[in-house]
Amino acid sequence: MINGEWIPDVLVALAEGPKQYTRLLDTIREKTHEDGWSETRHLYLQESVLNRTLRRLEREELIERHREPTFPYRARYQLTSAADELLTALTPLAEWPKHHADLVSRAQQAGHKEQ
């Protein structure tokens, strides 16, 4: 359910709270690897890709879409309670490399030497 390009990025961005579509896109595009996000090139996230990702996450019931009933029509996205639980469960796994940066660095260097 969470395997796929941009899915972790969307989930993490929405963990900060509900966001309108344009703000969600801007939030993801502004993030960098230095912020602790994946190494994906966030600046180049295209709207069509974000739309596909959002539809998939809606089908999988990890996000909810709320459309404002009046013009201008805006969509606001937020995590479901299941997605909140998932992110809570995954947080220790995401934190582990930060606490063992030296080990991760040595493993990466060893992997480069083998190639």
mmCIF file of N, CA, C and O in Angstrom, residues 1-96:
data_model
loop_
_atom_site.group_PDB
_atom_site.id
_atom_site.type_symbol
_atom_site.label_atom_id
_atom_site.label_comp_id
_atom_site.label_asym_id
_atom_site.label_seq_id
_atom_site.Cartn_x
_atom_site.Cartn_y
_atom_site.Cartn_z
ATOM 1 N N MET A 1 0.805 -1.207 0.000
ATOM 2 C CA MET A 1 0.000 0.000 0.000
ATOM 3 C C MET A 1 0.846 1.268 0.000
ATOM 4 O O MET A 1 0.421 2.275 -0.527
ATOM 5 N N ILE A 2 2.016 1.196 0.598
ATOM 6 C CA ILE A 2 2.844 2.410 0.656
ATOM 7 C C ILE A 2 4.034 2.320 -0.278
ATOM 8 O O ILE A 2 4.884 3.196 -0.282
ATOM 9 N N ASN A 3 4.090 1.252 -1.085
ATOM 10 C CA ASN A 3 5.174 1.101 -2.035
ATOM 11 C C ASN A 3 4.813 1.855 -3.309
ATOM 12 O O ASN A 3 3.810 1.571 -3.938
ATOM 13 N N GLY A 4 5.599 2.816 -3.650
ATOM 14 C CA GLY A 4 5.355 3.568 -4.865
ATOM 15 C C GLY A 4 5.973 4.944 -4.771
ATOM 16 O O GLY A 4 6.152 5.488 -3.685
ATOM 17 N N GLU A 5 6.287 5.457 -5.939
ATOM 18 C CA GLU A 5 6.905 6.779 -5.994
ATOM 19 C C GLU A 5 5.949 7.828 -5.451
ATOM 20 O O GLU A 5 4.760 7.811 -5.760
ATOM 21 N N TRP A 6 6.416 8.687 -4.612
ATOM 22 C CA TRP A 6 5.735 9.832 -4.036
ATOM 23 C C TRP A 6 4.770 9.486 -2.915
ATOM 24 O O TRP A 6 4.318 10.377 -2.216
ATOM 25 N N ILE A 7 4.428 8.227 -2.720
ATOM 26 C CA ILE A 7 3.476 7.876 -1.660
ATOM 27 C C ILE A 7 4.015 8.263 -0.285
ATOM 28 O O ILE A 7 3.314 8.923 0.486
ATOM 29 N N PRO A 8 5.260 7.883 0.068
ATOM 30 C CA PRO A 8 5.761 8.312 1.382
ATOM 31 C C PRO A 8 5.793 9.830 1.525
ATOM 32 O O PRO A 8 5.487 10.366 2.590
ATOM 33 N N ASP A 9 6.126 10.518 0.450
ATOM 34 C CA ASP A 9 6.204 11.980 0.486
ATOM 35 C C ASP A 9 4.839 12.600 0.782
ATOM 36 O O ASP A 9 4.722 13.531 1.580
ATOM 37 N N VAL A 10 3.802 12.091 0.137
ATOM 38 C CA VAL A 10 2.456 12.606 0.359
ATOM 39 C C VAL A 10 2.017 12.332 1.793
ATOM 40 O O VAL A 10 1.481 13.214 2.477
ATOM 41 N N LEU A 11 2.258 11.111 2.263
ATOM 42 C CA LEU A 11 1.848 10.760 3.617
ATOM 43 C C LEU A 11 2.548 11.625 4.657
ATOM 44 O O LEU A 11 1.923 12.109 5.601
ATOM 45 N N VAL A 12 3.837 11.830 4.485
ATOM 46 C CA VAL A 12 4.588 12.647 5.448
ATOM 47 C C VAL A 12 4.127 14.097 5.390
ATOM 48 O O VAL A 12 3.970 14.749 6.422
ATOM 49 N N ALA A 13 3.878 14.609 4.195
ATOM 50 C CA ALA A 13 3.403 15.995 4.076
ATOM 51 C C ALA A 13 2.046 16.164 4.751
ATOM 52 O O ALA A 13 1.799 17.170 5.419
ATOM 53 N N LEU A 14 1.170 15.184 4.604
ATOM 54 C CA LEU A 14 -0.155 15.283 5.217
ATOM 55 C C LEU A 14 -0.129 14.984 6.711
ATOM 56 O O LEU A 14 -1.083 15.320 7.419
ATOM 57 N N ALA A 15 0.950 14.398 7.197
ATOM 58 C CA ALA A 15 1.075 14.169 8.639
ATOM 59 C C ALA A 15 1.131 15.490 9.394
ATOM 60 O O ALA A 15 0.788 15.552 10.571
ATOM 61 N N GLU A 16 1.535 16.555 8.705
ATOM 62 C CA GLU A 16 1.570 17.891 9.304
ATOM 63 C C GLU A 16 0.170 18.462 9.480
ATOM 64 O O GLU A 16 -0.004 19.458 10.163
ATOM 65 N N GLY A 17 -0.822 17.860 8.825
ATOM 66 C CA GLY A 17 -2.204 18.331 8.902
ATOM 67 C C GLY A 17 -2.823 18.411 7.527
ATOM 68 O O GLY A 17 -2.130 18.279 6.515
ATOM 69 N N PRO A 18 -4.148 18.622 7.461
ATOM 70 C CA PRO A 18 -4.832 18.707 6.170
ATOM 71 C C PRO A 18 -4.248 19.829 5.309
ATOM 72 O O PRO A 18 -3.827 20.863 5.825
ATOM 73 N N LYS A 19 -4.258 19.583 4.002
ATOM 74 C CA LYS A 19 -3.717 20.576 3.071
ATOM 75 C C LYS A 19 -4.574 20.645 1.817
ATOM 76 O O LYS A 19 -5.052 19.627 1.334
ATOM 77 N N GLN A 20 -4.726 21.863 1.296
ATOM 78 C CA GLN A 20 -5.330 22.016 -0.016
ATOM 79 C C GLN A 20 -4.332 21.510 -1.046
ATOM 80 O O GLN A 20 -3.122 21.473 -0.802
ATOM 81 N N TYR A 21 -4.843 21.133 -2.202
ATOM 82 C CA TYR A 21 -4.026 20.511 -3.238
ATOM 83 C C TYR A 21 -2.765 21.317 -3.557
ATOM 84 O O TYR A 21 -1.663 20.769 -3.551
ATOM 85 N N THR A 22 -2.917 22.609 -3.825
ATOM 86 C CA THR A 22 -1.744 23.404 -4.219
ATOM 87 C C THR A 22 -0.729 23.509 -3.085
ATOM 88 O O THR A 22 0.474 23.493 -3.326
ATOM 89 N N ARG A 23 -1.207 23.608 -1.859
ATOM 90 C CA ARG A 23 -0.287 23.681 -0.720
ATOM 91 C C ARG A 23 0.435 22.350 -0.523
ATOM 92 O O ARG A 23 1.617 22.324 -0.178
ATOM 93 N N LEU A 24 -0.263 21.248 -0.763
ATOM 94 C CA LEU A 24 0.366 19.934 -0.675
ATOM 95 C C LEU A 24 1.472 19.805 -1.715
ATOM 96 O O LEU A 24 2.586 19.379 -1.399
ATOM 97 N N LEU A 25 1.184 20.197 -2.941
ATOM 98 C CA LEU A 25 2.184 20.153 -4.006
ATOM 99 C C LEU A 25 3.389 21.019 -3.646
ATOM 100 O O LEU A 25 4.539 20.586 -3.765
ATOM 101 N N ASP A 26 3.146 22.234 -3.190
ATOM 102 C CA ASP A 26 4.238 23.138 -2.805
ATOM 103 C C ASP A 26 5.052 22.566 -1.645
ATOM 104 O O ASP A 26 6.278 22.660 -1.641
ATOM 105 N N THR A 27 4.378 21.975 -0.661
ATOM 106 C CA THR A 27 5.074 21.406 0.496
ATOM 107 C C THR A 27 6.047 20.325 0.057
ATOM 108 O O THR A 27 7.201 20.294 0.493
ATOM 109 N N ILE A 28 5.591 19.444 -0.812
ATOM 110 C CA ILE A 28 6.462 18.355 -1.277
ATOM 111 C C ILE A 28 7.598 18.900 -2.120
ATOM 112 O O ILE A 28 8.754 18.494 -1.965
ATOM 113 N N ARG A 29 7.312 19.844 -2.985
ATOM 114 C CA ARG A 29 8.360 20.404 -3.849
ATOM 115 C C ARG A 29 9.426 21.153 -3.050
ATOM 116 O O ARG A 29 10.571 21.241 -3.467
ATOM 117 N N GLU A 30 9.050 21.711 -1.905
ATOM 118 C CA GLU A 30 9.997 22.472 -1.093
ATOM 119 C C GLU A 30 10.923 21.593 -0.270
ATOM 120 O O GLU A 30 11.963 22.051 0.194
ATOM 121 N N LYS A 31 10.557 20.340 -0.047
ATOM 122 C CA LYS A 31 11.342 19.458 0.817
ATOM 123 C C LYS A 31 12.606 18.999 0.112
ATOM 124 O O LYS A 31 12.647 18.845 -1.101
ATOM 125 N N THR A 32 13.626 18.759 0.910
ATOM 126 C CA THR A 32 14.902 18.302 0.374
ATOM 127 C C THR A 32 15.394 17.108 1.179
ATOM 128 O O THR A 32 14.864 16.784 2.238
ATOM 129 N N HIS A 33 16.436 16.478 0.673
ATOM 130 C CA HIS A 33 17.052 15.351 1.373
ATOM 131 C C HIS A 33 17.593 15.808 2.733
ATOM 132 O O HIS A 33 17.542 15.071 3.706
ATOM 133 N N GLU A 34 18.058 17.049 2.802
ATOM 134 C CA GLU A 34 18.590 17.569 4.061
ATOM 135 C C GLU A 34 17.498 17.686 5.124
ATOM 136 O O GLU A 34 17.767 17.668 6.311
ATOM 137 N N ASP A 35 16.246 17.806 4.688
ATOM 138 C CA ASP A 35 15.128 17.875 5.625
ATOM 139 C C ASP A 35 14.773 16.507 6.190
ATOM 140 O O ASP A 35 13.855 16.379 6.979
ATOM 141 N N GLY A 36 15.479 15.473 5.737
ATOM 142 C CA GLY A 36 15.178 14.132 6.203
ATOM 143 C C GLY A 36 14.221 13.391 5.291
ATOM 144 O O GLY A 36 13.766 12.307 5.616
ATOM 145 N N TRP A 37 13.938 13.959 4.141
ATOM 146 C CA TRP A 37 13.042 13.311 3.196
ATOM 147 C C TRP A 37 13.853 12.420 2.272
ATOM 148 O O TRP A 37 15.077 12.452 2.261
ATOM 149 N N SER A 38 13.166 11.638 1.466
ATOM 150 C CA SER A 38 13.841 10.724 0.553
ATOM 151 C C SER A 38 14.689 11.507 -0.443
ATOM 152 O O SER A 38 14.585 12.717 -0.552
ATOM 153 N N GLU A 39 15.487 10.781 -1.196
ATOM 154 C CA GLU A 39 16.381 11.427 -2.155
ATOM 155 C C GLU A 39 15.696 11.748 -3.478
ATOM 156 O O GLU A 39 16.329 12.185 -4.416
ATOM 157 N N THR A 40 14.400 11.531 -3.569
ATOM 158 C CA THR A 40 13.659 11.841 -4.775
ATOM 159 C C THR A 40 13.799 13.330 -5.078
ATOM 160 O O THR A 40 13.856 14.147 -4.181
ATOM 161 N N ARG A 41 13.822 13.662 -6.345
ATOM 162 C CA ARG A 41 13.946 15.061 -6.738
ATOM 163 C C ARG A 41 12.585 15.731 -6.625
ATOM 164 O O ARG A 41 11.799 15.750 -7.553
ATOM 165 N N HIS A 42 12.304 16.273 -5.468
ATOM 166 C CA HIS A 42 10.987 16.797 -5.141
ATOM 167 C C HIS A 42 10.554 17.952 -6.033
ATOM 168 O O HIS A 42 9.380 18.101 -6.323
ATOM 169 N N LEU A 43 11.494 18.769 -6.443
ATOM 170 C CA LEU A 43 11.161 19.949 -7.230
ATOM 171 C C LEU A 43 10.424 19.562 -8.511
ATOM 172 O O LEU A 43 9.611 20.320 -9.025
ATOM 173 N N TYR A 44 10.678 18.373 -9.015
ATOM 174 C CA TYR A 44 10.143 17.966 -10.310
ATOM 175 C C TYR A 44 8.864 17.143 -10.214
ATOM 176 O O TYR A 44 8.460 16.544 -11.190
ATOM 177 N N LEU A 45 8.223 17.127 -9.071
ATOM 178 C CA LEU A 45 6.943 16.437 -8.942
ATOM 179 C C LEU A 45 5.934 17.131 -9.840
ATOM 180 O O LEU A 45 5.671 18.325 -9.705
ATOM 181 N N GLN A 46 5.379 16.381 -10.780
ATOM 182 C CA GLN A 46 4.398 16.936 -11.703
ATOM 183 C C GLN A 46 2.993 16.758 -11.144
ATOM 184 O O GLN A 46 2.714 15.808 -10.428
ATOM 185 N N GLU A 47 2.114 17.678 -11.519
ATOM 186 C CA GLU A 47 0.744 17.627 -11.019
ATOM 187 C C GLU A 47 0.045 16.329 -11.402
ATOM 188 O O GLU A 47 -0.700 15.759 -10.599
ATOM 189 N N SER A 48 0.284 15.839 -12.616
ATOM 190 C CA SER A 48 -0.378 14.598 -13.049
ATOM 191 C C SER A 48 0.058 13.421 -12.182
ATOM 192 O O SER A 48 -0.752 12.552 -11.850
ATOM 193 N N VAL A 49 1.309 13.402 -11.789
ATOM 194 C CA VAL A 49 1.814 12.328 -10.932
ATOM 195 C C VAL A 49 1.213 12.443 -9.537
ATOM 196 O O VAL A 49 0.792 11.444 -8.946
ATOM 197 N N LEU A 50 1.137 13.657 -9.015
ATOM 198 C CA LEU A 50 0.520 13.849 -7.707
ATOM 199 C C LEU A 50 -0.948 13.440 -7.751
ATOM 200 O O LEU A 50 -1.444 12.786 -6.831
ATOM 201 N N ASN A 51 -1.658 13.793 -8.824
ATOM 202 C CA ASN A 51 -3.065 13.401 -8.949
ATOM 203 C C ASN A 51 -3.235 11.891 -8.921
ATOM 204 O O ASN A 51 -4.117 11.377 -8.229
ATOM 205 N N ARG A 52 -2.411 11.164 -9.666
ATOM 206 C CA ARG A 52 -2.474 9.691 -9.659
ATOM 207 C C ARG A 52 -2.190 9.136 -8.278
ATOM 208 O O ARG A 52 -2.860 8.211 -7.809
ATOM 209 N N THR A 53 -1.196 9.710 -7.614
ATOM 210 C CA THR A 53 -0.825 9.248 -6.274
ATOM 211 C C THR A 53 -1.962 9.489 -5.288
ATOM 212 O O THR A 53 -2.300 8.610 -4.489
ATOM 213 N N LEU A 54 -2.572 10.652 -5.357
ATOM 214 C CA LEU A 54 -3.686 10.969 -4.459
ATOM 215 C C LEU A 54 -4.881 10.044 -4.703
ATOM 216 O O LEU A 54 -5.505 9.556 -3.753
ATOM 217 N N ARG A 55 -5.198 9.777 -5.966
ATOM 218 C CA ARG A 55 -6.307 8.863 -6.267
ATOM 219 C C ARG A 55 -6.022 7.463 -5.725
ATOM 220 O O ARG A 55 -6.917 6.812 -5.175
ATOM 221 N N ARG A 56 -4.785 7.016 -5.870
ATOM 222 C CA ARG A 56 -4.430 5.692 -5.357
ATOM 223 C C ARG A 56 -4.572 5.641 -3.834
ATOM 224 O O ARG A 56 -5.120 4.696 -3.278
ATOM 225 N N LEU A 57 -4.064 6.661 -3.162
ATOM 226 C CA LEU A 57 -4.156 6.695 -1.702
ATOM 227 C C LEU A 57 -5.605 6.787 -1.224
ATOM 228 O O LEU A 57 -5.944 6.244 -0.175
ATOM 229 N N GLU A 58 -6.442 7.460 -2.011
ATOM 230 C CA GLU A 58 -7.874 7.496 -1.681
ATOM 231 C C GLU A 58 -8.490 6.106 -1.818
ATOM 232 O O GLU A 58 -9.252 5.675 -0.942
ATOM 233 N N ARG A 59 -8.195 5.411 -2.912
ATOM 234 C CA ARG A 59 -8.725 4.052 -3.120
ATOM 235 C C ARG A 59 -8.298 3.118 -1.999
ATOM 236 O O ARG A 59 -9.051 2.248 -1.583
ATOM 237 N N GLU A 60 -7.078 3.303 -1.522
ATOM 238 C CA GLU A 60 -6.541 2.446 -0.468
ATOM 239 C C GLU A 60 -6.935 2.931 0.925
ATOM 240 O O GLU A 60 -6.492 2.382 1.924
ATOM 241 N N GLU A 61 -7.742 3.979 0.968
ATOM 242 C CA GLU A 61 -8.302 4.527 2.199
ATOM 243 C C GLU A 61 -7.244 5.013 3.194
ATOM 244 O O GLU A 61 -7.408 4.912 4.401
ATOM 245 N N LEU A 62 -6.177 5.578 2.636
ATOM 246 C CA LEU A 62 -5.146 6.171 3.482
ATOM 247 C C LEU A 62 -5.292 7.684 3.572
ATOM 248 O O LEU A 62 -4.764 8.300 4.492
ATOM 249 N N ILE A 63 -5.981 8.278 2.593
ATOM 250 C CA ILE A 63 -6.271 9.709 2.653
ATOM 251 C C ILE A 63 -7.737 9.935 2.322
ATOM 252 O O ILE A 63 -8.390 9.096 1.702
ATOM 253 N N GLU A 64 -8.236 11.088 2.759
ATOM 254 C CA GLU A 64 -9.593 11.515 2.441
ATOM 255 C C GLU A 64 -9.512 12.819 1.668
ATOM 256 O O GLU A 64 -8.669 13.669 1.954
ATOM 257 N N ARG A 65 -10.405 12.945 0.701
ATOM 258 C CA ARG A 65 -10.480 14.169 -0.108
ATOM 259 C C ARG A 65 -11.784 14.864 0.224
ATOM 260 O O ARG A 65 -12.846 14.249 0.217
ATOM 261 N N HIS A 66 -11.674 16.147 0.524
ATOM 262 C CA HIS A 66 -12.851 16.961 0.804
ATOM 263 C C HIS A 66 -12.871 18.091 -0.213
ATOM 264 O O HIS A 66 -11.899 18.843 -0.334
ATOM 265 N N ARG A 67 -13.981 18.208 -0.926
ATOM 266 C CA ARG A 67 -14.113 19.253 -1.937
ATOM 267 C C ARG A 67 -15.048 20.318 -1.406
ATOM 268 O O ARG A 67 -16.153 20.012 -0.945
ATOM 269 N N GLU A 68 -14.608 21.570 -1.492
ATOM 270 C CA GLU A 68 -15.448 22.674 -1.045
ATOM 271 C C GLU A 68 -16.642 22.802 -1.993
ATOM 272 O O GLU A 68 -16.480 22.711 -3.211
ATOM 273 N N PRO A 69 -17.833 22.998 -1.449
ATOM 274 C CA PRO A 69 -19.046 22.998 -2.281
ATOM 275 C C PRO A 69 -19.277 24.282 -3.079
ATOM 276 O O PRO A 69 -20.157 24.326 -3.920
ATOM 277 N N THR A 70 -18.510 25.312 -2.804
ATOM 278 C CA THR A 70 -18.730 26.580 -3.495
ATOM 279 C C THR A 70 -17.526 26.932 -4.358
ATOM 280 O O THR A 70 -16.416 26.466 -4.144
ATOM 281 N N PHE A 71 -17.787 27.797 -5.341
ATOM 282 C CA PHE A 71 -16.723 28.251 -6.238
ATOM 283 C C PHE A 71 -15.856 29.274 -5.530
ATOM 284 O O PHE A 71 -16.391 30.106 -4.802
ATOM 285 N N PRO A 72 -14.553 29.318 -5.669
ATOM 286 C CA PRO A 72 -13.763 28.366 -6.453
ATOM 287 C C PRO A 72 -13.649 27.027 -5.716
ATOM 288 O O PRO A 72 -13.397 26.994 -4.512
ATOM 289 N N TYR A 73 -13.845 25.959 -6.467
ATOM 290 C CA TYR A 73 -13.805 24.625 -5.887
ATOM 291 C C TYR A 73 -12.368 24.262 -5.545
ATOM 292 O O TYR A 73 -11.477 24.362 -6.373
ATOM 293 N N ARG A 74 -12.161 23.878 -4.311
ATOM 294 C CA ARG A 74 -10.829 23.486 -3.858
ATOM 295 C C ARG A 74 -10.925 22.129 -3.188
ATOM 296 O O ARG A 74 -11.920 21.835 -2.518
ATOM 297 N N ALA A 75 -9.876 21.358 -3.368
ATOM 298 C CA ALA A 75 -9.830 20.053 -2.708
ATOM 299 C C ALA A 75 -8.846 20.132 -1.550
ATOM 300 O O ALA A 75 -7.777 20.735 -1.656
ATOM 301 N N ARG A 76 -9.245 19.540 -0.450
ATOM 302 C CA ARG A 76 -8.397 19.472 0.733
ATOM 303 C C ARG A 76 -8.214 17.989 1.049
ATOM 304 O O ARG A 76 -9.156 17.209 1.011
ATOM 305 N N TYR A 77 -6.982 17.616 1.362
ATOM 306 C CA TYR A 77 -6.645 16.224 1.640
ATOM 307 C C TYR A 77 -6.175 16.082 3.073
ATOM 308 O O TYR A 77 -5.519 16.970 3.607
ATOM 309 N N GLN A 78 -6.502 14.933 3.666
ATOM 310 C CA GLN A 78 -6.022 14.644 5.005
ATOM 311 C C GLN A 78 -5.863 13.135 5.167
ATOM 312 O O GLN A 78 -6.469 12.352 4.430
ATOM 313 N N LEU A 79 -5.038 12.764 6.132
ATOM 314 C CA LEU A 79 -4.824 11.354 6.423
ATOM 315 C C LEU A 79 -6.049 10.760 7.102
ATOM 316 O O LEU A 79 -6.736 11.445 7.861
ATOM 317 N N THR A 80 -6.295 9.493 6.840
ATOM 318 C CA THR A 80 -7.313 8.767 7.590
ATOM 319 C C THR A 80 -6.698 8.315 8.909
ATOM 320 O O THR A 80 -5.472 8.388 9.100
ATOM 321 N N SER A 81 -7.523 7.830 9.809
ATOM 322 C CA SER A 81 -6.984 7.339 11.082
ATOM 323 C C SER A 81 -6.066 6.139 10.851
ATOM 324 O O SER A 81 -5.076 5.969 11.557
ATOM 325 N N ALA A 82 -6.370 5.319 9.839
ATOM 326 C CA ALA A 82 -5.501 4.173 9.526
ATOM 327 C C ALA A 82 -4.113 4.646 9.084
ATOM 328 O O ALA A 82 -3.089 4.059 9.468
ATOM 329 N N ALA A 83 -4.071 5.707 8.293
ATOM 330 C CA ALA A 83 -2.773 6.242 7.845
ATOM 331 C C ALA A 83 -2.012 6.849 9.020
ATOM 332 O O ALA A 83 -0.783 6.718 9.101
ATOM 333 N N ASP A 84 -2.717 7.508 9.931
ATOM 334 C CA ASP A 84 -2.070 8.038 11.141
ATOM 335 C C ASP A 84 -1.407 6.907 11.927
ATOM 336 O O ASP A 84 -0.264 7.031 12.369
ATOM 337 N N GLU A 85 -2.140 5.814 12.102
ATOM 338 C CA GLU A 85 -1.595 4.656 12.822
ATOM 339 C C GLU A 85 -0.382 4.084 12.103
ATOM 340 O O GLU A 85 0.615 3.715 12.734
ATOM 341 N N LEU A 86 -0.470 4.006 10.767
ATOM 342 C CA LEU A 86 0.635 3.479 9.971
ATOM 343 C C LEU A 86 1.887 4.332 10.149
ATOM 344 O O LEU A 86 2.982 3.805 10.384
ATOM 345 N N LEU A 87 1.736 5.646 10.071
ATOM 346 C CA LEU A 87 2.893 6.530 10.231
ATOM 347 C C LEU A 87 3.468 6.441 11.641
ATOM 348 O O LEU A 87 4.688 6.493 11.821
ATOM 349 N N THR A 88 2.620 6.303 12.619
ATOM 350 C CA THR A 88 3.090 6.140 13.997
ATOM 351 C C THR A 88 3.914 4.861 14.123
ATOM 352 O O THR A 88 4.964 4.853 14.767
ATOM 353 N N ALA A 89 3.452 3.795 13.495
ATOM 354 C CA ALA A 89 4.167 2.521 13.547
ATOM 355 C C ALA A 89 5.495 2.588 12.788
ATOM 356 O O ALA A 89 6.477 1.960 13.182
ATOM 357 N N LEU A 90 5.541 3.354 11.701
ATOM 358 C CA LEU A 90 6.752 3.423 10.876
ATOM 359 C C LEU A 90 7.793 4.426 11.380
ATOM 360 O O LEU A 90 8.949 4.361 10.983
ATOM 361 N N THR A 91 7.400 5.333 12.251
ATOM 362 C CA THR A 91 8.317 6.364 12.720
ATOM 363 C C THR A 91 9.589 5.795 13.339
ATOM 364 O O THR A 91 10.686 6.249 12.996
ATOM 365 N N PRO A 92 9.516 4.794 14.223
ATOM 366 C CA PRO A 92 10.769 4.250 14.775
ATOM 367 C C PRO A 92 11.688 3.679 13.693
ATOM 368 O O PRO A 92 12.908 3.821 13.778
ATOM 369 N N LEU A 93 11.104 3.076 12.676
ATOM 370 C CA LEU A 93 11.912 2.534 11.581
ATOM 371 C C LEU A 93 12.617 3.652 10.818
ATOM 372 O O LEU A 93 13.785 3.537 10.452
ATOM 373 N N ALA A 94 11.910 4.766 10.606
ATOM 374 C CA ALA A 94 12.499 5.908 9.907
ATOM 375 C C ALA A 94 13.569 6.597 10.751
ATOM 376 O O ALA A 94 14.518 7.168 10.217
ATOM 377 N N GLU A 95 13.441 6.550 12.065
ATOM 378 C CA GLU A 95 14.398 7.192 12.961
ATOM 379 C C GLU A 95 15.676 6.360 13.135
ATOM 380 O O GLU A 95 16.724 6.899 13.467
ATOM 381 N N TRP A 96 15.584 5.059 12.947
ATOM 382 C CA TRP A 96 16.707 4.166 13.197
ATOM 383 C C TRP A 96 17.983 4.589 12.453
ATOM 384 O O TRP A 96 19.055 4.665 13.067
#
